[in-house]
Coordinates of C-alpha atoms in Angstrom, one line a residue:
X1 CA 1.4 -0.3 19.1
X2 CA -1.2 -2.3 21.1
X3 CA -3.5 -2.3 18.0
X4 CA -0.6 -3.6 15.8
X5 CA 0.1 -6.3 18.3
X6 CA -3.4 -7.6 18.7
X7 CA -4.2 -7.7 15.0
X8 CA -1.4 -10.1 14.1
X9 CA -1.3 -13.0 16.5
X10 CA -3.6 -11.7 19.1
X11 CA -2.6 -9.6 22.1
X12 CA 0.6 -11.4 23.0
X13 CA 3.3 -8.8 22.7
X14 CA 4.8 -10.6 19.6
X15 CA 5.3 -7.1 18.1
X16 CA 8.0 -6.5 20.7
X17 CA 10.3 -9.4 19.8
X18 CA 13.6 -8.6 18.2
X19 CA 15.2 -10.7 15.5
X20 CA 15.4 -11.3 11.8
X21 CA 12.1 -11.1 10.0
X22 CA 10.0 -10.5 13.1
X23 CA 6.9 -8.4 13.1
X24 CA 8.9 -5.4 14.2
X25 CA 10.9 -5.4 11.0
X26 CA 7.9 -5.5 8.6
X27 CA 7.0 -2.4 6.7
X28 CA 3.7 -1.7 8.5
X29 CA 5.5 -1.7 11.8
X30 CA 8.8 -0.2 10.8
X31 CA 7.8 3.3 12.0
X32 CA 6.3 2.2 15.3
X33 CA 7.8 4.1 18.3
X34 CA 7.9 3.9 22.1
X35 CA 9.4 0.4 22.5
X36 CA 11.8 1.8 25.1
X37 CA 8.9 2.9 27.3
X38 CA 7.6 -0.7 27.4
X39 CA 11.1 -2.0 28.1
X40 CA 11.5 0.4 31.0
X41 CA 8.2 -0.6 32.5
X42 CA 9.1 -4.3 32.2
X43 CA 12.5 -3.7 33.9
X44 CA 10.9 -2.1 36.9
X45 CA 8.2 -4.7 37.2
X46 CA 10.7 -7.5 37.0
X47 CA 12.7 -5.9 39.8
X48 CA 9.6 -5.6 42.0
X49 CA 7.8 -8.8 41.1
X50 CA 9.7 -11.1 38.7
X51 CA 7.7 -13.4 36.4
X52 CA 4.3 -11.9 37.2
X53 CA 3.3 -9.2 34.7
X54 CA 3.5 -10.1 31.0
X55 CA 4.7 -7.8 28.3
X56 CA 1.3 -8.2 26.7
X57 CA -0.4 -6.8 29.8
X58 CA 2.0 -3.9 29.9
X59 CA 1.1 -3.0 26.3
X60 CA -2.6 -3.1 27.2
X61 CA -2.0 -0.9 30.2
X62 CA 0.2 1.5 28.3
X63 CA -2.4 1.9 25.6
X64 CA -5.0 2.9 28.3
X65 CA -2.6 5.2 30.1
X66 CA -1.6 7.0 26.9
X67 CA -5.3 7.9 26.3
X68 CA -5.7 9.1 29.9
X69 CA -2.5 11.3 29.7
X70 CA -3.9 13.0 26.5
X71 CA -7.2 13.8 28.1
X72 CA -9.3 10.7 27.3
X73 CA -11.4 8.6 29.7
X74 CA -9.9 5.7 31.6
X75 CA -11.2 2.1 31.5
X76 CA -10.7 -1.1 33.5
X77 CA -8.1 -3.2 31.6
X78 CA -8.6 -7.0 31.9
X79 CA -5.3 -8.7 32.8
X80 CA -3.8 -12.1 32.7
X81 CA -2.4 -12.3 29.2
X82 CA 0.7 -14.4 28.5
X83 CA 3.4 -13.5 26.0
X84 CA 3.7 -15.3 22.6
X85 CA 6.7 -17.2 21.4
X86 CA 6.4 -16.5 17.6
X87 CA 6.8 -13.3 15.6
X88 CA 6.9 -13.3 11.8
X89 CA 7.0 -10.3 9.5
X90 CA 4.8 -12.1 7.0
X91 CA 1.9 -12.2 9.5
X92 CA 1.6 -8.4 9.3
X93 CA -0.5 -8.9 6.2
X94 CA -3.4 -9.1 8.6
X95 CA -3.1 -5.5 9.5
X96 CA -5.5 -3.0 8.0
X97 CA -3.5 -0.9 5.4
X98 CA -3.5 2.8 4.9
X99 CA -5.3 2.4 1.5
X100 CA -7.6 -0.5 2.2
X101 CA -11.2 0.0 0.9
X102 CA -13.9 0.0 3.6
X103 CA -15.0 -3.5 2.6
X104 CA -11.5 -4.9 3.2
X105 CA -11.2 -3.0 6.5
X106 CA -14.5 -4.4 7.7
X107 CA -13.4 -8.0 6.7
X108 CA -10.1 -7.7 8.6
X109 CA -11.8 -6.5 11.7
X110 CA -14.5 -9.2 11.4
X111 CA -11.8 -11.8 11.2
X112 CA -10.7 -10.7 14.7
X113 CA -14.3 -10.8 16.0
X114 CA -14.8 -7.0 15.8
X115 CA -17.7 -5.4 14.1
X116 CA -18.0 -2.3 11.9
X117 CA -18.8 0.0 14.8
X118 CA -15.7 -1.3 16.7
X119 CA -13.7 -0.5 13.6
X120 CA -14.9 3.1 13.4
X121 CA -14.3 3.6 17.1
X122 CA -10.8 2.1 17.1
X123 CA -9.8 4.1 14.0
X124 CA -11.0 7.1 15.9
X125 CA -7.9 6.5 18.1
X126 CA -6.1 8.4 15.4
X127 CA -7.3 11.5 17.3
X128 CA -3.7 11.1 18.7
X129 CA -0.6 10.1 16.8
X130 CA 1.1 10.7 13.6
X131 CA 1.7 9.1 10.2
X132 CA 4.7 9.2 7.9
X133 CA 4.6 11.1 4.6
X134 CA 5.4 7.7 3.0
X135 CA 1.8 6.7 3.7
X136 CA 0.3 10.0 2.6
X137 CA 2.2 11.3 -0.5
X138 CA 0.3 9.2 -3.1
X139 CA -3.0 10.9 -2.0
X140 CA -1.4 14.3 -2.5
X141 CA 0.1 14.0 -6.0
X142 CA -0.8 10.8 -7.9
X143 CA -4.0 9.3 -6.4
X144 CA -4.9 6.1 -8.3
X145 CA -2.3 7.0 -11.0
X146 CA -4.2 10.1 -12.0
X147 CA -1.4 12.6 -11.4
X148 CA -4.0 14.4 -9.3
X149 CA -4.8 14.5 -5.6
X150 CA -7.4 12.4 -3.9
X151 CA -10.7 14.3 -4.5
X152 CA -11.8 13.5 -0.9
X153 CA -9.2 16.0 0.4
X154 CA -10.6 19.4 1.2
X155 CA -9.0 21.8 -1.4
X156 CA -8.2 24.2 1.4
X157 CA -6.4 21.5 3.4
X158 CA -4.4 20.1 0.4
X159 CA -1.7 22.9 0.4
X160 CA -1.1 22.4 4.1
X161 CA -0.5 18.6 3.6
X162 CA 1.7 19.3 0.6
X163 CA 3.8 21.7 2.5
X164 CA 4.4 19.0 5.1
X165 CA 5.0 16.3 2.5
X166 CA 6.5 17.9 -0.6
X167 CA 6.6 15.7 -3.7
X168 CA 9.8 13.7 -3.6
X169 CA 10.6 15.0 -0.1
X170 CA 11.6 13.1 3.1
X171 CA 9.1 10.2 3.4
X172 CA 9.9 9.7 7.1
X173 CA 8.5 13.1 8.1
X174 CA 5.5 12.7 10.4
X175 CA 2.2 14.4 10.2
X176 CA -0.4 14.7 12.9
X177 CA -3.5 12.6 12.2
X178 CA -5.9 15.0 13.9
X179 CA -5.0 18.5 12.8
X180 CA -6.0 21.2 15.2
X181 CA -6.2 18.9 18.1
X182 CA -2.7 17.4 18.3
X183 CA -2.0 15.2 21.3
X184 CA -5.5 15.7 22.6
X185 CA -7.9 12.7 22.9
X186 CA -11.3 13.9 21.7
X187 CA -13.8 13.4 18.9
X188 CA -12.4 16.1 16.6
X189 CA -10.9 13.4 14.4
X190 CA -14.5 12.7 13.2
X191 CA -15.1 16.3 12.5
X192 CA -12.0 16.5 10.5
X193 CA -12.8 13.5 8.3
X194 CA -16.3 14.9 7.7
X195 CA -14.7 18.2 6.5
X196 CA -12.3 16.5 4.2
X197 CA -9.3 16.9 6.5
X198 CA -8.5 13.2 7.0
X199 CA -4.8 12.6 6.6
X200 CA -4.8 8.9 5.7
X201 CA -6.8 7.5 2.8
X202 CA -8.4 4.7 4.9
X203 CA -9.5 7.3 7.5
X204 CA -11.1 9.6 5.0
X205 CA -13.1 6.7 3.6
X206 CA -15.0 6.4 6.9
X207 CA -16.9 9.4 5.8
X208 CA -17.2 8.8 2.1
X209 CA -18.6 5.3 2.6
X210 CA -22.2 5.2 3.9
X211 CA -21.6 1.9 5.7
X212 CA -19.3 3.7 8.1
X213 CA -20.5 7.3 7.8
X214 CA -23.6 6.5 10.0
X215 CA -21.3 5.6 12.9
X216 CA -19.2 8.8 12.4
X217 CA -22.5 10.7 12.6
X218 CA -23.2 9.2 16.0
X219 CA -20.0 10.5 17.5
X220 CA -20.4 13.9 15.9
X221 CA -24.0 14.1 17.3
X222 CA -23.0 13.5 20.9
X223 CA -21.6 17.0 21.3
X224 CA -24.7 18.5 19.7
X225 CA -27.1 16.6 22.0
X226 CA -28.5 14.5 19.0
X227 CA -28.7 11.2 20.8
X228 CA -25.2 10.4 19.7
X229 CA -22.5 8.3 21.5
X230 CA -19.8 9.5 23.8
X231 CA -16.7 8.6 21.9
X232 CA -14.5 8.4 25.1
X233 CA -16.8 5.9 26.7
X234 CA -17.2 3.8 23.6
X235 CA -13.5 3.8 22.9
X236 CA -12.8 2.2 26.2
X237 CA -15.3 -0.5 25.6
X238 CA -13.9 -1.2 22.1
X239 CA -10.4 -1.4 23.5
X240 CA -11.5 -4.0 26.0
X241 CA -12.9 -6.0 23.1
X242 CA -9.7 -5.5 21.1
X243 CA -7.6 -6.6 24.1
X244 CA -9.5 -9.9 24.2
X245 CA -8.5 -10.9 20.7
X246 CA -6.8 -14.3 20.7
X247 CA -5.2 -13.9 24.1
X248 CA -2.9 -16.6 25.5
X249 CA -3.6 -17.7 29.0
X250 CA -2.5 -20.5 31.5
X251 CA 0.0 -22.8 29.8
X252 CA -0.1 -21.0 26.5
X253 CA 3.0 -18.8 25.9
X254 CA 5.1 -17.5 28.8
X255 CA 5.8 -14.4 30.8
X256 CA 9.0 -13.0 29.3
X257 CA 11.8 -11.8 31.5
X258 CA 12.5 -9.1 28.9
X259 CA 10.0 -8.0 26.2
X260 CA 12.4 -8.2 23.3
X261 CA 13.2 -11.9 23.6
X262 CA 11.6 -15.1 24.6
X263 CA 12.9 -16.8 27.8

């Protein structure tokens, strides 16, 4: 949710606002979950210290805490963000899509001041979480209108995905993005995409495109002592950079009393 928020109007909790044609109602955000957790945290904070902690900061802290609770490393979260006043469904076009080519993904991240390595690291956050069959099915049955599966999918993995997402089945069914390491924050996501076990098309392309494959290699090499990078450490650094995207401070925005509506 934090990623979806920061990529639209900056890290300003605009994704939390209710209303007609808000970001929350757009297709890319329609299956986001956990809003009630943020609302509960805000309610307790307002009772203890009203008007002090923004919903944007709560989102940033919740993102960090979810990583720690699933076995990942902690990091210091910079605070002081204010909440935005505008939320438009149309702005979600800025979000990277599940079928974006690598070049498009790189451009979207660059537009937010994030480089290619940041992109690979942040996509690695898919080591936890799920995706709906609606975003997977085309890869399994009719990739690029060929009536065949995406050739990047490991043939041994394909039947497992098809069993979870049968052709014409329930498109809201959710599939773990990091098979074999569900709800565990580690670097196995990169092993999976190397082995053709990426669930989302855009994830799989991190390995098939040489521009991003070199960064995947660095996270795979860490566990083998090959002068790689520690994914947990680098993820925290990238999340700080993401959390600094287009933040509102001082007289910009406000600190909402509730996260679902402006004051």
